[in-house]
């Protein structure tokens, strides 16, 4: 199946942070994104979350990811936030609750084809007994 998506990534760069380090943190999770620094933040877009999906599988947090994706779904969009500090280490850690003082990496995904649920199943498939269940 072919997936057509566009993900927009945003992360604030605070006065106490080095812009290139924040860019590295984002790249650790979404290396496919074309990033730039503008107005005190890192912004970028990508048409692939394949590496991010690999990290979710490796860390065995597919159910957590699915919950976060569907919690903030609206129409053809879903969004989620990630802890910047964990991203520096190449680790996915969803930001829930109070915002971190350094800010978070916010990702908004627009799914053009086929639909949000199918794309979420691709990135973070449902699990049974801790193992991914896929129709592919």
N, C-alpha and C. Protein backbone atom coordinates (compact mmCIF):
# COMPACT_ATOMS: atom_id res chain seq x y z
N UNK A 1 0.84 -1.18 0.00
CA UNK A 1 0.00 0.00 0.00
C UNK A 1 0.89 1.24 0.00
N UNK A 2 0.43 2.25 -0.70
CA UNK A 2 1.15 3.52 -0.75
C UNK A 2 0.47 4.50 0.19
N UNK A 3 1.28 5.13 1.04
CA UNK A 3 0.76 6.11 2.00
C UNK A 3 1.22 7.49 1.56
N UNK A 4 0.29 8.44 1.52
CA UNK A 4 0.63 9.82 1.23
C UNK A 4 0.32 10.65 2.45
N UNK A 5 1.39 11.13 3.07
CA UNK A 5 1.25 11.94 4.28
C UNK A 5 2.19 13.14 4.21
N UNK A 6 1.91 14.10 5.05
CA UNK A 6 2.87 15.18 5.27
C UNK A 6 2.86 15.48 6.76
N UNK A 7 4.02 15.35 7.36
CA UNK A 7 4.17 15.62 8.80
C UNK A 7 4.93 16.92 8.97
N UNK A 8 4.39 17.80 9.82
CA UNK A 8 5.04 19.06 10.16
C UNK A 8 5.60 18.94 11.56
N UNK A 9 6.87 19.28 11.70
CA UNK A 9 7.58 19.17 12.98
C UNK A 9 7.94 20.57 13.46
N UNK A 10 7.69 20.82 14.77
CA UNK A 10 8.06 22.11 15.37
C UNK A 10 8.66 21.86 16.75
N UNK A 11 9.72 22.57 17.04
CA UNK A 11 10.33 22.47 18.38
C UNK A 11 10.92 23.83 18.74
N UNK A 12 10.60 24.34 19.92
CA UNK A 12 11.17 25.62 20.34
C UNK A 12 12.65 25.49 20.66
N UNK A 13 13.38 26.57 20.43
CA UNK A 13 14.79 26.64 20.84
C UNK A 13 14.87 27.76 21.87
N UNK A 14 15.12 27.39 23.11
CA UNK A 14 15.18 28.38 24.18
C UNK A 14 16.57 29.01 24.25
N UNK A 15 16.66 30.14 24.93
CA UNK A 15 17.93 30.87 25.05
C UNK A 15 19.04 30.01 25.63
N UNK A 16 18.69 29.04 26.46
CA UNK A 16 19.69 28.19 27.11
C UNK A 16 20.11 27.01 26.24
N UNK A 17 19.53 26.90 25.04
CA UNK A 17 19.80 25.75 24.17
C UNK A 17 20.60 26.17 22.93
N UNK A 18 21.29 25.20 22.37
CA UNK A 18 22.02 25.39 21.13
C UNK A 18 21.13 24.91 19.99
N UNK A 19 20.90 25.76 19.01
CA UNK A 19 20.00 25.45 17.90
C UNK A 19 20.34 24.12 17.24
N UNK A 20 21.62 23.88 16.96
CA UNK A 20 22.02 22.64 16.29
C UNK A 20 21.72 21.40 17.14
N UNK A 21 21.78 21.55 18.45
CA UNK A 21 21.46 20.39 19.32
C UNK A 21 19.97 20.08 19.27
N UNK A 22 19.14 21.10 19.23
CA UNK A 22 17.70 20.87 19.11
C UNK A 22 17.41 20.24 17.75
N UNK A 23 18.07 20.73 16.72
CA UNK A 23 17.91 20.15 15.38
C UNK A 23 18.32 18.67 15.39
N UNK A 24 19.43 18.37 16.08
CA UNK A 24 19.89 16.97 16.20
C UNK A 24 18.86 16.12 16.93
N UNK A 25 18.25 16.66 17.98
CA UNK A 25 17.25 15.92 18.74
C UNK A 25 16.08 15.53 17.84
N UNK A 26 15.61 16.49 17.04
CA UNK A 26 14.50 16.20 16.12
C UNK A 26 14.95 15.17 15.08
N UNK A 27 16.14 15.35 14.54
CA UNK A 27 16.65 14.43 13.52
C UNK A 27 16.83 13.01 14.05
N UNK A 28 17.12 12.89 15.34
CA UNK A 28 17.25 11.55 15.93
C UNK A 28 15.96 10.75 15.78
N UNK A 29 14.81 11.43 15.84
CA UNK A 29 13.52 10.75 15.77
C UNK A 29 12.92 10.76 14.37
N UNK A 30 13.16 11.85 13.64
CA UNK A 30 12.57 12.01 12.31
C UNK A 30 13.66 12.47 11.34
N UNK A 31 14.60 11.57 11.01
CA UNK A 31 15.73 11.99 10.17
C UNK A 31 15.31 12.36 8.75
N UNK A 32 14.13 11.92 8.33
CA UNK A 32 13.68 12.23 6.97
C UNK A 32 13.23 13.69 6.82
N UNK A 33 12.99 14.37 7.94
CA UNK A 33 12.47 15.74 7.89
C UNK A 33 13.54 16.72 7.40
N UNK A 34 13.10 17.63 6.54
CA UNK A 34 13.96 18.74 6.11
C UNK A 34 13.73 19.86 7.12
N UNK A 35 14.77 20.18 7.90
CA UNK A 35 14.62 21.11 9.01
C UNK A 35 15.31 22.44 8.75
N UNK A 36 14.74 23.49 9.35
CA UNK A 36 15.39 24.79 9.33
C UNK A 36 15.10 25.49 10.66
N UNK A 37 15.93 26.47 10.96
CA UNK A 37 15.75 27.26 12.18
C UNK A 37 15.13 28.59 11.78
N UNK A 38 14.04 28.95 12.48
CA UNK A 38 13.41 30.25 12.19
C UNK A 38 12.64 30.73 13.41
N UNK A 39 12.81 31.99 13.73
CA UNK A 39 12.07 32.63 14.82
C UNK A 39 12.11 31.85 16.14
N UNK A 40 13.29 31.40 16.52
CA UNK A 40 13.44 30.74 17.81
C UNK A 40 12.88 29.33 17.88
N UNK A 41 12.78 28.68 16.73
CA UNK A 41 12.32 27.29 16.75
C UNK A 41 12.84 26.54 15.53
N UNK A 42 12.80 25.24 15.64
CA UNK A 42 13.14 24.36 14.53
C UNK A 42 11.82 23.95 13.89
N UNK A 43 11.75 24.04 12.58
CA UNK A 43 10.55 23.61 11.86
C UNK A 43 10.97 22.76 10.66
N UNK A 44 10.09 21.89 10.26
CA UNK A 44 10.39 21.07 9.10
C UNK A 44 9.20 20.23 8.70
N UNK A 45 9.35 19.58 7.55
CA UNK A 45 8.32 18.68 7.06
C UNK A 45 8.96 17.40 6.55
N UNK A 46 8.15 16.36 6.53
CA UNK A 46 8.59 15.08 5.98
C UNK A 46 7.38 14.36 5.41
N UNK A 47 7.63 13.47 4.51
CA UNK A 47 6.57 12.64 3.93
C UNK A 47 6.72 11.19 4.38
N UNK A 48 7.54 10.97 5.40
CA UNK A 48 7.78 9.62 5.90
C UNK A 48 8.03 9.63 7.40
N UNK A 49 7.43 8.68 8.08
CA UNK A 49 7.72 8.47 9.50
C UNK A 49 8.27 7.06 9.71
N UNK A 50 8.96 6.54 8.69
CA UNK A 50 9.47 5.17 8.75
C UNK A 50 10.46 4.96 9.90
N UNK A 51 11.41 5.87 10.05
CA UNK A 51 12.39 5.72 11.13
C UNK A 51 11.70 5.81 12.49
N UNK A 52 10.78 6.74 12.62
CA UNK A 52 10.02 6.89 13.85
C UNK A 52 9.27 5.59 14.16
N UNK A 53 8.67 4.99 13.15
CA UNK A 53 7.97 3.71 13.32
C UNK A 53 8.94 2.62 13.80
N UNK A 54 10.14 2.59 13.23
CA UNK A 54 11.15 1.61 13.66
C UNK A 54 11.48 1.79 15.14
N UNK A 55 11.59 3.04 15.58
CA UNK A 55 11.87 3.31 16.99
C UNK A 55 10.73 2.82 17.88
N UNK A 56 9.49 3.04 17.45
CA UNK A 56 8.34 2.57 18.23
C UNK A 56 8.36 1.05 18.37
N UNK A 57 8.69 0.36 17.29
CA UNK A 57 8.79 -1.11 17.33
C UNK A 57 9.93 -1.54 18.25
N UNK A 58 11.09 -0.91 18.09
CA UNK A 58 12.27 -1.28 18.87
C UNK A 58 12.03 -1.06 20.36
N UNK A 59 11.38 0.06 20.70
CA UNK A 59 11.12 0.37 22.11
C UNK A 59 9.88 -0.36 22.66
N UNK A 60 9.17 -1.05 21.75
CA UNK A 60 7.97 -1.81 22.13
C UNK A 60 6.93 -0.93 22.81
N UNK A 61 6.65 0.21 22.16
CA UNK A 61 5.64 1.14 22.71
C UNK A 61 4.55 1.43 21.67
N UNK A 62 4.19 0.40 20.91
CA UNK A 62 3.19 0.57 19.86
C UNK A 62 1.83 0.96 20.42
N UNK A 63 1.40 0.32 21.50
CA UNK A 63 0.09 0.63 22.08
C UNK A 63 0.05 2.07 22.61
N UNK A 64 1.12 2.48 23.25
CA UNK A 64 1.20 3.85 23.75
C UNK A 64 1.11 4.83 22.59
N UNK A 65 1.85 4.56 21.52
CA UNK A 65 1.83 5.43 20.35
C UNK A 65 0.43 5.51 19.75
N UNK A 66 -0.21 4.36 19.58
CA UNK A 66 -1.57 4.35 19.01
C UNK A 66 -2.52 5.21 19.86
N UNK A 67 -2.43 5.04 21.16
CA UNK A 67 -3.29 5.82 22.06
C UNK A 67 -3.07 7.32 21.87
N UNK A 68 -1.81 7.72 21.79
CA UNK A 68 -1.50 9.14 21.60
C UNK A 68 -1.97 9.65 20.25
N UNK A 69 -1.77 8.85 19.21
CA UNK A 69 -2.18 9.26 17.87
C UNK A 69 -3.70 9.47 17.80
N UNK A 70 -4.45 8.52 18.32
CA UNK A 70 -5.91 8.60 18.23
C UNK A 70 -6.50 9.60 19.23
N UNK A 71 -5.78 9.86 20.31
CA UNK A 71 -6.26 10.82 21.30
C UNK A 71 -6.35 12.22 20.71
N UNK A 72 -5.43 12.52 19.82
CA UNK A 72 -5.39 13.86 19.21
C UNK A 72 -5.62 13.79 17.71
N UNK A 73 -6.61 12.99 17.31
CA UNK A 73 -6.97 12.88 15.90
C UNK A 73 -8.16 13.77 15.61
N UNK A 74 -8.13 14.41 14.46
CA UNK A 74 -9.26 15.22 14.01
C UNK A 74 -9.30 15.15 12.49
N UNK A 75 -10.32 14.49 11.96
CA UNK A 75 -10.44 14.36 10.51
C UNK A 75 -9.25 13.64 9.92
N UNK A 76 -8.60 14.29 8.97
CA UNK A 76 -7.46 13.67 8.28
C UNK A 76 -6.12 13.97 8.97
N UNK A 77 -6.18 14.51 10.18
CA UNK A 77 -4.97 14.86 10.93
C UNK A 77 -4.88 14.08 12.24
N UNK A 78 -3.64 13.84 12.66
CA UNK A 78 -3.40 13.46 14.05
C UNK A 78 -2.10 14.14 14.47
N UNK A 79 -1.97 14.35 15.76
CA UNK A 79 -0.78 15.05 16.24
C UNK A 79 -0.34 14.43 17.55
N UNK A 80 0.90 14.71 17.91
CA UNK A 80 1.45 14.21 19.16
C UNK A 80 2.66 15.07 19.53
N UNK A 81 3.03 15.00 20.80
CA UNK A 81 4.18 15.75 21.30
C UNK A 81 5.16 14.79 21.94
N UNK A 82 6.44 15.13 21.80
CA UNK A 82 7.52 14.28 22.31
C UNK A 82 8.43 15.09 23.22
N UNK A 83 9.00 14.42 24.21
CA UNK A 83 9.95 15.06 25.11
C UNK A 83 11.26 15.31 24.37
N UNK A 84 11.68 16.55 24.41
CA UNK A 84 12.89 16.95 23.72
C UNK A 84 14.13 16.29 24.34
N UNK A 85 14.18 16.22 25.67
CA UNK A 85 15.35 15.65 26.34
C UNK A 85 15.58 14.20 25.93
N UNK A 86 14.51 13.40 25.85
CA UNK A 86 14.63 12.00 25.43
C UNK A 86 15.09 11.93 23.97
N UNK A 87 14.58 12.84 23.15
CA UNK A 87 14.95 12.86 21.74
C UNK A 87 16.44 13.08 21.54
N UNK A 88 17.08 13.84 22.44
CA UNK A 88 18.54 14.02 22.36
C UNK A 88 19.24 12.67 22.41
N UNK A 89 18.63 11.71 23.11
CA UNK A 89 19.22 10.37 23.25
C UNK A 89 18.71 9.39 22.19
N UNK A 90 17.86 9.88 21.29
CA UNK A 90 17.30 9.01 20.26
C UNK A 90 16.17 8.13 20.77
N UNK A 91 15.52 8.56 21.85
CA UNK A 91 14.47 7.77 22.49
C UNK A 91 13.13 8.49 22.31
N UNK A 92 12.09 7.72 21.98
CA UNK A 92 10.74 8.27 21.87
C UNK A 92 10.12 8.27 23.26
N UNK A 93 9.70 9.44 23.72
CA UNK A 93 9.00 9.58 24.99
C UNK A 93 7.88 10.59 24.76
N UNK A 94 6.65 10.10 24.77
CA UNK A 94 5.52 10.99 24.51
C UNK A 94 5.33 11.95 25.67
N UNK A 95 5.03 13.19 25.32
CA UNK A 95 4.81 14.24 26.32
C UNK A 95 3.33 14.27 26.65
N UNK A 96 3.02 13.95 27.89
CA UNK A 96 1.64 14.01 28.36
C UNK A 96 1.63 14.78 29.66
N UNK A 97 0.55 15.45 29.93
CA UNK A 97 0.47 16.23 31.16
C UNK A 97 1.10 17.59 30.99
N UNK A 98 1.78 18.05 32.03
CA UNK A 98 2.39 19.39 32.01
C UNK A 98 3.52 19.46 30.99
N UNK A 99 3.60 20.62 30.33
CA UNK A 99 4.64 20.82 29.34
C UNK A 99 6.00 20.93 30.02
N UNK A 100 6.99 20.32 29.39
CA UNK A 100 8.36 20.37 29.86
C UNK A 100 8.87 21.80 29.76
N UNK A 101 9.75 22.21 30.68
CA UNK A 101 10.24 23.59 30.66
C UNK A 101 11.04 23.92 29.41
N UNK A 102 11.64 22.92 28.76
CA UNK A 102 12.37 23.16 27.51
C UNK A 102 11.44 23.16 26.30
N UNK A 103 10.18 22.84 26.54
CA UNK A 103 9.26 22.72 25.42
C UNK A 103 9.31 21.33 24.85
N UNK A 104 8.47 21.08 23.88
CA UNK A 104 8.35 19.74 23.33
C UNK A 104 8.48 19.78 21.82
N UNK A 105 8.70 18.63 21.26
CA UNK A 105 8.69 18.48 19.81
C UNK A 105 7.26 18.14 19.43
N UNK A 106 6.63 19.01 18.67
CA UNK A 106 5.25 18.80 18.25
C UNK A 106 5.23 18.34 16.80
N UNK A 107 4.47 17.28 16.55
CA UNK A 107 4.37 16.73 15.20
C UNK A 107 2.89 16.62 14.83
N UNK A 108 2.55 17.22 13.70
CA UNK A 108 1.19 17.12 13.17
C UNK A 108 1.26 16.40 11.83
N UNK A 109 0.43 15.38 11.68
CA UNK A 109 0.47 14.56 10.47
C UNK A 109 -0.86 14.69 9.72
N UNK A 110 -0.77 15.05 8.46
CA UNK A 110 -1.94 15.05 7.58
C UNK A 110 -1.84 13.81 6.70
N UNK A 111 -2.89 12.99 6.72
CA UNK A 111 -2.92 11.78 5.91
C UNK A 111 -3.82 12.02 4.71
N UNK A 112 -3.21 12.02 3.51
CA UNK A 112 -3.97 12.20 2.29
C UNK A 112 -4.52 10.88 1.77
N UNK A 113 -3.72 9.83 1.86
CA UNK A 113 -4.15 8.50 1.42
C UNK A 113 -3.48 7.45 2.28
N UNK A 114 -4.17 6.38 2.67
CA UNK A 114 -5.59 6.17 2.44
C UNK A 114 -6.45 6.89 3.49
N UNK A 115 -6.18 6.71 4.78
CA UNK A 115 -6.90 7.40 5.85
C UNK A 115 -6.07 7.30 7.13
N UNK A 116 -6.44 8.07 8.15
CA UNK A 116 -5.65 8.14 9.38
C UNK A 116 -5.52 6.76 10.02
N UNK A 117 -6.61 6.04 10.16
CA UNK A 117 -6.55 4.74 10.85
C UNK A 117 -5.61 3.77 10.15
N UNK A 118 -5.67 3.71 8.83
CA UNK A 118 -4.78 2.81 8.07
C UNK A 118 -3.32 3.21 8.25
N UNK A 119 -3.06 4.53 8.24
CA UNK A 119 -1.68 4.97 8.40
C UNK A 119 -1.16 4.69 9.81
N UNK A 120 -1.99 4.92 10.80
CA UNK A 120 -1.59 4.60 12.18
C UNK A 120 -1.30 3.10 12.29
N UNK A 121 -2.13 2.27 11.68
CA UNK A 121 -1.89 0.82 11.69
C UNK A 121 -0.55 0.48 11.05
N UNK A 122 -0.13 1.27 10.07
CA UNK A 122 1.16 1.07 9.41
C UNK A 122 2.32 1.48 10.32
N UNK A 123 2.20 2.65 10.95
CA UNK A 123 3.29 3.18 11.78
C UNK A 123 3.38 2.45 13.12
N UNK A 124 2.22 2.21 13.72
CA UNK A 124 2.16 1.56 15.04
C UNK A 124 1.01 0.56 15.02
N UNK A 125 1.28 -0.64 14.49
CA UNK A 125 0.20 -1.61 14.36
C UNK A 125 -0.36 -2.03 15.72
N UNK A 126 -1.63 -2.48 15.71
CA UNK A 126 -2.19 -3.00 16.96
C UNK A 126 -1.38 -4.22 17.41
N UNK A 127 -1.45 -4.52 18.67
CA UNK A 127 -0.69 -5.65 19.21
C UNK A 127 -1.62 -6.65 19.88
N UNK A 128 -1.14 -7.87 19.94
CA UNK A 128 -1.78 -8.93 20.73
C UNK A 128 -0.66 -9.62 21.48
N UNK A 129 -0.80 -9.68 22.79
CA UNK A 129 0.24 -10.31 23.59
C UNK A 129 1.59 -9.64 23.43
N UNK A 130 1.56 -8.33 23.14
CA UNK A 130 2.81 -7.58 23.00
C UNK A 130 3.46 -7.67 21.63
N UNK A 131 2.86 -8.43 20.72
CA UNK A 131 3.42 -8.57 19.38
C UNK A 131 2.55 -7.84 18.35
N UNK A 132 3.18 -7.15 17.39
CA UNK A 132 2.40 -6.45 16.38
C UNK A 132 1.53 -7.40 15.56
N UNK A 133 0.32 -6.97 15.28
CA UNK A 133 -0.60 -7.72 14.43
C UNK A 133 -0.77 -6.89 13.17
N UNK A 134 -0.39 -7.43 12.02
CA UNK A 134 -0.54 -6.69 10.77
C UNK A 134 -1.25 -7.56 9.75
N UNK A 135 -1.91 -6.89 8.81
CA UNK A 135 -2.58 -7.59 7.72
C UNK A 135 -1.67 -7.72 6.52
N UNK A 136 -0.50 -7.12 6.60
CA UNK A 136 0.40 -7.07 5.43
C UNK A 136 1.12 -8.38 5.25
